[in-house]
Amino acid sequence: MKNGLIITNCVILTIGTCAGPLLTRLYYTNGGKRIWFMSFLSTAGFPVILIPLFFSYLSRRNRNHSETAEKTKIILMETPLFIASIVIGLLTGLDNYLYAYGLAYLPVSTSSLIIGTQLAFNALFAFFMVKQKFTPFSINAVVLLTVGIAVLALHSNGDKPANETHKEYVVGFLMTVIAAVLYAFILPLVELTYKKSRQEITFSLVLEIQMVMCLAATCFCVVGMIIDGDFKVISREARDFKIGGSAFYYTLIVITGIVWQGFFLGAIGVVFCASSLASGVLISALLPVTEVLAVICFREKFQAEKGVSLFLSLWGFVSYFYGEYKSGKKVLEKQQPQETELPPLQVIDSVA
């Protein structure tokens, strides 16, 4: 059951990590300019979570009816966990804005390599906040992924889009760096919330936490949209969109919202099934894949250094999960009851 759950979350996270930045950049390169609107879309798809929550409730209700007469709770979350989820959600909303700002002025390839630095910060925060244990395999993965990102960073010169000013590029670069550090802090914070909670953390409860987090992040961005006047210009922006007009614009918006929601759902799901470091490793391992897709979709340059980075990142990804497999195998071996031997029979000489 748990293996199926973690595979599902990894697949959802993979789609969100690879497709989310590309769809966002597609919006910006075809006339879209509303940064708060893009940050809003990162979590606006949260009503999708109601579907698995509904089926989870039905499952719990059927189980209760068959076992006890206890009334099934619709909402499992208690007040302390609710408050913690709101705080994390507000931080997530801020992180969404920082990342959306960076994507508005940076190519996907440059943005991805900067976001990749979150792995080093994630490992550091996880070590201090949740006492994440490092194995030779996880250390090897962190080193390989960090080196892969560094190789890309060495050739980020001259990557500035022709229609952007130097100031816009620098500010976008700094915003993306801050977004990477903040997200690296958010993942261990979620894991710490799970560990400190007085409730049993089930997957149903994880979905409720995700729901509250995304709702808080969305409300945060809605306030930004109101202040920036986004609601007044969205319809005009849709009419003036360069490809497909209004129909394509609104389709793109809906798909972008669903894909980004998948990213957040998958990331939090991997934290629940494994750890915050595992989530960070998977995100970093997928960034070079996003680089390749950016080259195909937006014809961004793909130097030899990007190929080296892709190889190192995939190597690091395999190293980490092989280490997790080995660790899990050792735990199972320890849990298996050892064969017991009968004590040797003692022969007692009889006294005549």
PDB file of C-alpha atoms in Angstrom, residues 82-350:
ATOM      1  CA  PHE A  82      -4.922  23.838  11.618  1.00  0.00           C
ATOM      2  CA  ILE A  83      -2.980  26.915  12.806  1.00  0.00           C
ATOM      3  CA  ALA A  84       0.357  25.374  11.804  1.00  0.00           C
ATOM      4  CA  SER A  85      -1.038  24.595   8.334  1.00  0.00           C
ATOM      5  CA  ILE A  86      -2.161  28.206   7.883  1.00  0.00           C
ATOM      6  CA  VAL A  87       1.309  29.524   8.803  1.00  0.00           C
ATOM      7  CA  ILE A  88       3.003  27.141   6.374  1.00  0.00           C
ATOM      8  CA  GLY A  89       0.423  28.068   3.741  1.00  0.00           C
ATOM      9  CA  LEU A  90       1.202  31.776   4.034  1.00  0.00           C
ATOM     10  CA  LEU A  91       4.916  31.032   3.643  1.00  0.00           C
ATOM     11  CA  THR A  92       4.037  28.941   0.594  1.00  0.00           C
ATOM     12  CA  GLY A  93       2.077  31.848  -0.892  1.00  0.00           C
ATOM     13  CA  LEU A  94       5.102  34.120  -0.475  1.00  0.00           C
ATOM     14  CA  ASP A  95       7.331  31.486  -2.055  1.00  0.00           C
ATOM     15  CA  ASN A  96       4.931  31.165  -4.996  1.00  0.00           C
ATOM     16  CA  TYR A  97       5.164  34.903  -5.639  1.00  0.00           C
ATOM     17  CA  LEU A  98       8.972  34.907  -5.489  1.00  0.00           C
ATOM     18  CA  TYR A  99       9.186  31.991  -7.917  1.00  0.00           C
ATOM     19  CA  ALA A 100       6.572  33.463 -10.305  1.00  0.00           C
ATOM     20  CA  TYR A 101       8.503  36.742 -10.278  1.00  0.00           C
ATOM     21  CA  GLY A 102      11.724  34.939 -11.216  1.00  0.00           C
ATOM     22  CA  LEU A 103      10.081  33.015 -14.072  1.00  0.00           C
ATOM     23  CA  ALA A 104       8.750  36.281 -15.495  1.00  0.00           C
ATOM     24  CA  TYR A 105      12.292  37.498 -16.209  1.00  0.00           C
ATOM     25  CA  LEU A 106      14.427  34.350 -16.491  1.00  0.00           C
ATOM     26  CA  PRO A 107      14.532  31.481 -18.995  1.00  0.00           C
ATOM     27  CA  VAL A 108      13.245  28.176 -17.649  1.00  0.00           C
ATOM     28  CA  SER A 109      16.752  26.699 -17.807  1.00  0.00           C
ATOM     29  CA  THR A 110      18.259  29.444 -15.652  1.00  0.00           C
ATOM     30  CA  SER A 111      15.369  29.388 -13.203  1.00  0.00           C
ATOM     31  CA  SER A 112      15.651  25.612 -12.880  1.00  0.00           C
ATOM     32  CA  LEU A 113      19.348  25.623 -12.111  1.00  0.00           C
ATOM     33  CA  ILE A 114      18.804  28.237  -9.388  1.00  0.00           C
ATOM     34  CA  ILE A 115      15.922  26.276  -7.868  1.00  0.00           C
ATOM     35  CA  GLY A 116      18.231  23.254  -7.846  1.00  0.00           C
ATOM     36  CA  THR A 117      20.277  24.910  -5.105  1.00  0.00           C
ATOM     37  CA  GLN A 118      17.359  24.247  -2.741  1.00  0.00           C
ATOM     38  CA  LEU A 119      18.709  20.724  -2.234  1.00  0.00           C
ATOM     39  CA  ALA A 120      21.759  21.924  -0.283  1.00  0.00           C
ATOM     40  CA  PHE A 121      19.595  24.185   1.888  1.00  0.00           C
ATOM     41  CA  ASN A 122      17.000  21.428   2.246  1.00  0.00           C
ATOM     42  CA  ALA A 123      19.630  18.988   3.533  1.00  0.00           C
ATOM     43  CA  LEU A 124      20.882  21.595   6.004  1.00  0.00           C
ATOM     44  CA  PHE A 125      17.428  22.498   7.323  1.00  0.00           C
ATOM     45  CA  ALA A 126      16.405  18.819   7.496  1.00  0.00           C
ATOM     46  CA  PHE A 127      19.510  17.987   9.538  1.00  0.00           C
ATOM     47  CA  PHE A 128      18.816  20.656  12.173  1.00  0.00           C
ATOM     48  CA  MET A 129      15.004  20.616  12.197  1.00  0.00           C
ATOM     49  CA  VAL A 130      14.075  16.921  11.918  1.00  0.00           C
ATOM     50  CA  LYS A 131      17.428  15.237  12.659  1.00  0.00           C
ATOM     51  CA  GLN A 132      17.609  13.737   9.183  1.00  0.00           C
ATOM     52  CA  LYS A 133      20.196  10.949   9.175  1.00  0.00           C
ATOM     53  CA  PHE A 134      22.681  10.950   6.339  1.00  0.00           C
ATOM     54  CA  THR A 135      23.922   7.743   4.731  1.00  0.00           C
ATOM     55  CA  PRO A 136      26.832   7.453   2.264  1.00  0.00           C
ATOM     56  CA  PHE A 137      24.229   7.136  -0.502  1.00  0.00           C
ATOM     57  CA  SER A 138      22.307  10.288   0.477  1.00  0.00           C
ATOM     58  CA  ILE A 139      25.555  12.271   0.896  1.00  0.00           C
ATOM     59  CA  ASN A 140      26.659  11.047  -2.524  1.00  0.00           C
ATOM     60  CA  ALA A 141      23.297  12.116  -3.998  1.00  0.00           C
ATOM     61  CA  VAL A 142      23.508  15.600  -2.482  1.00  0.00           C
ATOM     62  CA  VAL A 143      27.077  16.060  -3.731  1.00  0.00           C
ATOM     63  CA  LEU A 144      26.282  14.848  -7.251  1.00  0.00           C
ATOM     64  CA  LEU A 145      23.149  16.986  -7.559  1.00  0.00           C
ATOM     65  CA  THR A 146      24.932  20.053  -6.170  1.00  0.00           C
ATOM     66  CA  VAL A 147      27.860  19.579  -8.574  1.00  0.00           C
ATOM     67  CA  GLY A 148      25.405  19.139 -11.431  1.00  0.00           C
ATOM     68  CA  ILE A 149      23.723  22.428 -10.605  1.00  0.00           C
ATOM     69  CA  ALA A 150      27.123  24.138 -10.193  1.00  0.00           C
ATOM     70  CA  VAL A 151      28.159  22.967 -13.667  1.00  0.00           C
ATOM     71  CA  LEU A 152      25.045  24.637 -15.077  1.00  0.00           C
ATOM     72  CA  ALA A 153      25.607  27.795 -13.044  1.00  0.00           C
ATOM     73  CA  LEU A 154      29.063  28.252 -14.582  1.00  0.00           C
ATOM     74  CA  HIS A 155      27.426  28.824 -17.966  1.00  0.00           C
ATOM     75  CA  SER A 156      24.463  31.019 -17.058  1.00  0.00           C
ATOM     76  CA  ASN A 157      26.185  34.061 -18.585  1.00  0.00           C
ATOM     77  CA  GLY A 158      24.495  35.566 -21.584  1.00  0.00           C
ATOM     78  CA  ASP A 159      21.244  33.772 -20.816  1.00  0.00           C
ATOM     79  CA  LYS A 160      19.279  36.989 -20.386  1.00  0.00           C
ATOM     80  CA  PRO A 161      16.242  37.263 -22.684  1.00  0.00           C
ATOM     81  CA  ALA A 162      16.627  39.973 -25.331  1.00  0.00           C
ATOM     82  CA  ASN A 163      13.539  41.905 -24.204  1.00  0.00           C
ATOM     83  CA  GLU A 164      14.558  42.088 -20.510  1.00  0.00           C
ATOM     84  CA  THR A 165      16.669  44.811 -18.912  1.00  0.00           C
ATOM     85  CA  HIS A 166      19.751  43.966 -16.846  1.00  0.00           C
ATOM     86  CA  LYS A 167      17.983  45.197 -13.693  1.00  0.00           C
ATOM     87  CA  GLU A 168      14.946  42.987 -14.315  1.00  0.00           C
ATOM     88  CA  TYR A 169      17.211  39.995 -14.895  1.00  0.00           C
ATOM     89  CA  VAL A 170      19.196  40.579 -11.669  1.00  0.00           C
ATOM     90  CA  VAL A 171      16.068  41.116  -9.560  1.00  0.00           C
ATOM     91  CA  GLY A 172      14.459  38.002 -11.063  1.00  0.00           C
ATOM     92  CA  PHE A 173      17.639  36.049 -10.314  1.00  0.00           C
ATOM     93  CA  LEU A 174      17.661  37.173  -6.664  1.00  0.00           C
ATOM     94  CA  MET A 175      13.939  36.490  -6.236  1.00  0.00           C
ATOM     95  CA  THR A 176      14.429  32.933  -7.507  1.00  0.00           C
ATOM     96  CA  VAL A 177      17.344  32.342  -5.122  1.00  0.00           C
ATOM     97  CA  ILE A 178      15.214  33.482  -2.176  1.00  0.00           C
ATOM     98  CA  ALA A 179      12.369  31.248  -3.406  1.00  0.00           C
ATOM     99  CA  ALA A 180      14.726  28.249  -3.465  1.00  0.00           C
ATOM    100  CA  VAL A 181      15.921  28.909   0.112  1.00  0.00           C
ATOM    101  CA  LEU A 182      12.378  29.456   1.401  1.00  0.00           C
ATOM    102  CA  TYR A 183      11.024  26.269  -0.200  1.00  0.00           C
ATOM    103  CA  ALA A 184      13.981  24.340   1.192  1.00  0.00           C
ATOM    104  CA  PHE A 185      12.842  25.544   4.623  1.00  0.00           C
ATOM    105  CA  ILE A 186       9.142  24.768   4.025  1.00  0.00           C
ATOM    106  CA  LEU A 187       9.629  21.037   3.294  1.00  0.00           C
ATOM    107  CA  PRO A 188      11.388  20.215   6.617  1.00  0.00           C
ATOM    108  CA  LEU A 189       8.894  22.490   8.372  1.00  0.00           C
ATOM    109  CA  VAL A 190       6.070  20.285   7.069  1.00  0.00           C
ATOM    110  CA  GLU A 191       7.922  17.172   8.235  1.00  0.00           C
ATOM    111  CA  LEU A 192       8.512  18.780  11.646  1.00  0.00           C
ATOM    112  CA  THR A 193       4.787  19.548  11.864  1.00  0.00           C
ATOM    113  CA  TYR A 194       4.019  15.874  11.259  1.00  0.00           C
ATOM    114  CA  LYS A 195       6.454  14.800  13.992  1.00  0.00           C
ATOM    115  CA  LYS A 196       5.272  17.345  16.582  1.00  0.00           C
ATOM    116  CA  SER A 197       1.568  16.757  15.979  1.00  0.00           C
ATOM    117  CA  ARG A 198      -0.360  15.077  18.782  1.00  0.00           C
ATOM    118  CA  GLN A 199      -2.572  13.435  16.191  1.00  0.00           C
ATOM    119  CA  GLU A 200      -1.785  10.304  14.247  1.00  0.00           C
ATOM    120  CA  ILE A 201      -0.702  11.461  10.808  1.00  0.00           C
ATOM    121  CA  THR A 202      -2.700   9.488   8.256  1.00  0.00           C
ATOM    122  CA  PHE A 203      -2.860  10.169   4.536  1.00  0.00           C
ATOM    123  CA  SER A 204      -6.381  11.570   4.971  1.00  0.00           C
ATOM    124  CA  LEU A 205      -5.015  14.049   7.492  1.00  0.00           C
ATOM    125  CA  VAL A 206      -2.156  14.906   5.127  1.00  0.00           C
ATOM    126  CA  LEU A 207      -4.744  15.779   2.471  1.00  0.00           C
ATOM    127  CA  GLU A 208      -6.534  18.060   4.947  1.00  0.00           C
ATOM    128  CA  ILE A 209      -3.232  19.752   5.826  1.00  0.00           C
ATOM    129  CA  GLN A 210      -2.530  20.256   2.125  1.00  0.00           C
ATOM    130  CA  MET A 211      -6.027  21.679   1.654  1.00  0.00           C
ATOM    131  CA  VAL A 212      -5.588  24.280   4.415  1.00  0.00           C
ATOM    132  CA  MET A 213      -2.061  25.167   3.266  1.00  0.00           C
ATOM    133  CA  CYS A 214      -3.157  25.761  -0.313  1.00  0.00           C
ATOM    134  CA  LEU A 215      -6.226  27.720   0.769  1.00  0.00           C
ATOM    135  CA  ALA A 216      -4.061  30.019   2.920  1.00  0.00           C
ATOM    136  CA  ALA A 217      -1.506  30.439   0.099  1.00  0.00           C
ATOM    137  CA  THR A 218      -4.275  31.188  -2.408  1.00  0.00           C
ATOM    138  CA  CYS A 219      -5.861  33.810  -0.128  1.00  0.00           C
ATOM    139  CA  PHE A 220      -2.437  35.414   0.315  1.00  0.00           C
ATOM    140  CA  CYS A 221      -2.064  35.716  -3.469  1.00  0.00           C
ATOM    141  CA  VAL A 222      -5.655  36.927  -3.939  1.00  0.00           C
ATOM    142  CA  VAL A 223      -4.865  39.886  -1.669  1.00  0.00           C
ATOM    143  CA  GLY A 224      -1.836  40.622  -3.864  1.00  0.00           C
ATOM    144  CA  MET A 225      -3.993  40.394  -6.997  1.00  0.00           C
ATOM    145  CA  ILE A 226      -6.502  42.871  -5.553  1.00  0.00           C
ATOM    146  CA  ILE A 227      -3.791  45.349  -4.582  1.00  0.00           C
ATOM    147  CA  ASP A 228      -2.059  45.028  -7.971  1.00  0.00           C
ATOM    148  CA  GLY A 229      -5.325  45.297  -9.919  1.00  0.00           C
ATOM    149  CA  ASP A 230      -5.048  41.938 -11.667  1.00  0.00           C
ATOM    150  CA  PHE A 231      -8.789  41.267 -11.737  1.00  0.00           C
ATOM    151  CA  LYS A 232      -9.351  44.400 -13.811  1.00  0.00           C
ATOM    152  CA  VAL A 233      -7.014  43.418 -16.651  1.00  0.00           C
ATOM    153  CA  ILE A 234      -7.264  39.628 -16.941  1.00  0.00           C
ATOM    154  CA  SER A 235     -10.066  39.719 -19.546  1.00  0.00           C
ATOM    155  CA  ARG A 236      -8.136  42.234 -21.670  1.00  0.00           C
ATOM    156  CA  GLU A 237      -4.973  40.173 -21.342  1.00  0.00           C
ATOM    157  CA  ALA A 238      -6.904  37.100 -22.525  1.00  0.00           C
ATOM    158  CA  ARG A 239      -8.132  38.917 -25.661  1.00  0.00           C
ATOM    159  CA  ASP A 240      -4.609  40.100 -26.507  1.00  0.00           C
ATOM    160  CA  PHE A 241      -2.897  36.744 -25.887  1.00  0.00           C
ATOM    161  CA  LYS A 242      -0.547  36.008 -28.789  1.00  0.00           C
ATOM    162  CA  ILE A 243      -1.527  32.395 -29.463  1.00  0.00           C
ATOM    163  CA  GLY A 244      -5.063  31.053 -29.575  1.00  0.00           C
ATOM    164  CA  GLY A 245      -6.740  34.143 -28.134  1.00  0.00           C
ATOM    165  CA  SER A 246      -9.075  33.967 -25.150  1.00  0.00           C
ATOM    166  CA  ALA A 247      -9.967  30.272 -25.560  1.00  0.00           C
ATOM    167  CA  PHE A 248      -6.349  29.128 -25.416  1.00  0.00           C
ATOM    168  CA  TYR A 249      -5.567  31.621 -22.623  1.00  0.00           C
ATOM    169  CA  TYR A 250      -8.229  30.293 -20.250  1.00  0.00           C
ATOM    170  CA  THR A 251      -7.410  26.666 -21.131  1.00  0.00           C
ATOM    171  CA  LEU A 252      -3.767  27.362 -20.307  1.00  0.00           C
ATOM    172  CA  ILE A 253      -4.759  28.952 -17.005  1.00  0.00           C
ATOM    173  CA  VAL A 254      -6.865  25.949 -15.942  1.00  0.00           C
ATOM    174  CA  ILE A 255      -4.216  23.391 -16.914  1.00  0.00           C
ATOM    175  CA  THR A 256      -1.479  25.402 -15.191  1.00  0.00           C
ATOM    176  CA  GLY A 257      -3.486  25.520 -11.971  1.00  0.00           C
ATOM    177  CA  ILE A 258      -4.096  21.746 -11.998  1.00  0.00           C
ATOM    178  CA  VAL A 259      -0.461  20.923 -12.790  1.00  0.00           C
ATOM    179  CA  TRP A 260       0.914  23.166 -10.036  1.00  0.00           C
ATOM    180  CA  GLN A 261      -1.550  21.676  -7.568  1.00  0.00           C
ATOM    181  CA  GLY A 262      -0.210  18.266  -8.513  1.00  0.00           C
ATOM    182  CA  PHE A 263       3.294  19.514  -7.734  1.00  0.00           C
ATOM    183  CA  PHE A 264       2.374  20.598  -4.205  1.00  0.00           C
ATOM    184  CA  LEU A 265       0.275  17.507  -3.542  1.00  0.00           C
ATOM    185  CA  GLY A 266       3.087  15.253  -4.730  1.00  0.00           C
ATOM    186  CA  ALA A 267       5.778  17.110  -2.769  1.00  0.00           C
ATOM    187  CA  ILE A 268       3.862  16.935   0.516  1.00  0.00           C
ATOM    188  CA  GLY A 269       2.904  13.320  -0.212  1.00  0.00           C
ATOM    189  CA  VAL A 270       6.550  12.310  -0.631  1.00  0.00           C
ATOM    190  CA  VAL A 271       7.368  14.046   2.681  1.00  0.00           C
ATOM    191  CA  PHE A 272       4.651  11.944   4.319  1.00  0.00           C
ATOM    192  CA  CYS A 273       5.729   8.647   2.707  1.00  0.00           C
ATOM    193  CA  ALA A 274       9.482   9.175   2.970  1.00  0.00           C
ATOM    194  CA  SER A 275      11.086  12.437   4.145  1.00  0.00           C
ATOM    195  CA  SER A 276      11.560  16.104   3.235  1.00  0.00           C
ATOM    196  CA  LEU A 277      15.044  15.277   1.924  1.00  0.00           C
ATOM    197  CA  ALA A 278      13.577  12.632  -0.404  1.00  0.00           C
ATOM    198  CA  SER A 279      11.158  15.222  -1.781  1.00  0.00           C
ATOM    199  CA  GLY A 280      14.005  17.700  -2.272  1.00  0.00           C
ATOM    200  CA  VAL A 281      16.183  15.109  -4.009  1.00  0.00           C
ATOM    201  CA  LEU A 282      13.406  14.154  -6.431  1.00  0.00           C
ATOM    202  CA  ILE A 283      12.681  17.796  -7.291  1.00  0.00           C
ATOM    203  CA  SER A 284      16.379  18.504  -7.910  1.00  0.00           C
ATOM    204  CA  ALA A 285      16.801  15.334  -9.965  1.00  0.00           C
ATOM    205  CA  LEU A 286      13.940  16.410 -12.239  1.00  0.00           C
ATOM    206  CA  LEU A 287      15.235  19.920 -12.895  1.00  0.00           C
ATOM    207  CA  PRO A 288      17.645  18.865 -15.672  1.00  0.00           C
ATOM    208  CA  VAL A 289      14.714  17.057 -17.309  1.00  0.00           C
ATOM    209  CA  THR A 290      12.897  20.399 -17.250  1.00  0.00           C
ATOM    210  CA  GLU A 291      16.003  21.886 -18.883  1.00  0.00           C
ATOM    211  CA  VAL A 292      15.746  19.438 -21.780  1.00  0.00           C
ATOM    212  CA  LEU A 293      12.031  20.150 -22.196  1.00  0.00           C
ATOM    213  CA  ALA A 294      12.744  23.905 -22.163  1.00  0.00           C
ATOM    214  CA  VAL A 295      15.249  23.411 -24.993  1.00  0.00           C
ATOM    215  CA  ILE A 296      12.633  21.513 -27.008  1.00  0.00           C
ATOM    216  CA  CYS A 297       9.678  23.821 -26.276  1.00  0.00           C
ATOM    217  CA  PHE A 298      11.378  27.243 -26.213  1.00  0.00           C
ATOM    218  CA  ARG A 299      14.545  26.478 -28.206  1.00  0.00           C
ATOM    219  CA  GLU A 300      16.772  27.465 -25.328  1.00  0.00           C
ATOM    220  CA  LYS A 301      20.461  26.644 -25.723  1.00  0.00           C
ATOM    221  CA  PHE A 302      21.629  23.214 -24.564  1.00  0.00           C
ATOM    222  CA  GLN A 303      25.377  23.260 -24.066  1.00  0.00           C
ATOM    223  CA  ALA A 304      27.496  20.224 -23.210  1.00  0.00           C
ATOM    224  CA  GLU A 305      27.458  21.378 -19.581  1.00  0.00           C
ATOM    225  CA  LYS A 306      23.710  20.792 -19.415  1.00  0.00           C
ATOM    226  CA  GLY A 307      24.233  17.233 -20.619  1.00  0.00           C
ATOM    227  CA  VAL A 308      26.828  16.658 -17.886  1.00  0.00           C
ATOM    228  CA  SER A 309      24.449  18.128 -15.322  1.00  0.00           C
ATOM    229  CA  LEU A 310      21.641  15.848 -16.485  1.00  0.00           C
ATOM    230  CA  PHE A 311      23.895  12.800 -16.120  1.00  0.00           C
ATOM    231  CA  LEU A 312      25.078  13.800 -12.628  1.00  0.00           C
ATOM    232  CA  SER A 313      21.555  14.538 -11.463  1.00  0.00           C
ATOM    233  CA  LEU A 314      20.188  11.204 -12.634  1.00  0.00           C
ATOM    234  CA  TRP A 315      23.158   9.452 -11.026  1.00  0.00           C
ATOM    235  CA  GLY A 316      22.446  11.244  -7.754  1.00  0.00           C
ATOM    236  CA  PHE A 317      18.772  10.347  -7.952  1.00  0.00           C
ATOM    237  CA  VAL A 318      19.537   6.636  -8.447  1.00  0.00           C
ATOM    238  CA  SER A 319      22.133   6.746  -5.654  1.00  0.00           C
ATOM    239  CA  TYR A 320      19.677   8.181  -3.150  1.00  0.00           C
ATOM    240  CA  PHE A 321      16.869   5.737  -3.826  1.00  0.00           C
ATOM    241  CA  TYR A 322      19.228   2.768  -3.935  1.00  0.00           C
ATOM    242  CA  GLY A 323      20.393   3.812  -0.466  1.00  0.00           C
ATOM    243  CA  GLU A 324      16.775   4.012   0.693  1.00  0.00           C
ATOM    244  CA  TYR A 325      16.149   0.539  -0.728  1.00  0.00           C
ATOM    245  CA  LYS A 326      19.155  -0.871   1.119  1.00  0.00           C
ATOM    246  CA  SER A 327      18.114   0.814   4.386  1.00  0.00           C
ATOM    247  CA  GLY A 328      14.552  -0.503   4.062  1.00  0.00           C
ATOM    248  CA  LYS A 329      15.846  -4.008   3.353  1.00  0.00           C
ATOM    249  CA  LYS A 330      17.962  -3.942   6.518  1.00  0.00           C
ATOM    250  CA  VAL A 331      14.966  -2.822   8.592  1.00  0.00           C
ATOM    251  CA  LEU A 332      12.847  -5.691   7.235  1.00  0.00           C
ATOM    252  CA  GLU A 333      15.598  -8.193   7.994  1.00  0.00           C
ATOM    253  CA  LYS A 334      15.775  -6.973  11.595  1.00  0.00           C
ATOM    254  CA  GLN A 335      12.011  -7.221  11.986  1.00  0.00           C
ATOM    255  CA  GLN A 336      11.906 -10.860  10.861  1.00  0.00           C
ATOM    256  CA  PRO A 337      11.943 -13.266  13.814  1.00  0.00           C
ATOM    257  CA  GLN A 338      15.171 -15.144  14.034  1.00  0.00           C
ATOM    258  CA  GLU A 339      15.117 -18.915  14.099  1.00  0.00           C
ATOM    259  CA  THR A 340      15.488 -20.219  17.590  1.00  0.00           C
ATOM    260  CA  GLU A 341      17.385 -23.329  18.443  1.00  0.00           C
ATOM    261  CA  LEU A 342      16.400 -25.800  21.147  1.00  0.00           C
ATOM    262  CA  PRO A 343      18.888 -25.920  23.995  1.00  0.00           C
ATOM    263  CA  PRO A 344      21.035 -29.030  23.939  1.00  0.00           C
ATOM    264  CA  LEU A 345      19.729 -31.893  26.021  1.00  0.00           C
ATOM    265  CA  GLN A 346      21.699 -32.525  29.179  1.00  0.00           C
ATOM    266  CA  VAL A 347      22.425 -36.126  29.919  1.00  0.00           C
ATOM    267  CA  ILE A 348      22.273 -36.838  33.658  1.00  0.00           C
ATOM    268  CA  ASP A 349      23.973 -39.950  34.830  1.00  0.00           C
ATOM    269  CA  SER A 350      21.741 -41.937  37.054  1.00  0.00           C
TER     270      SER A 350
END
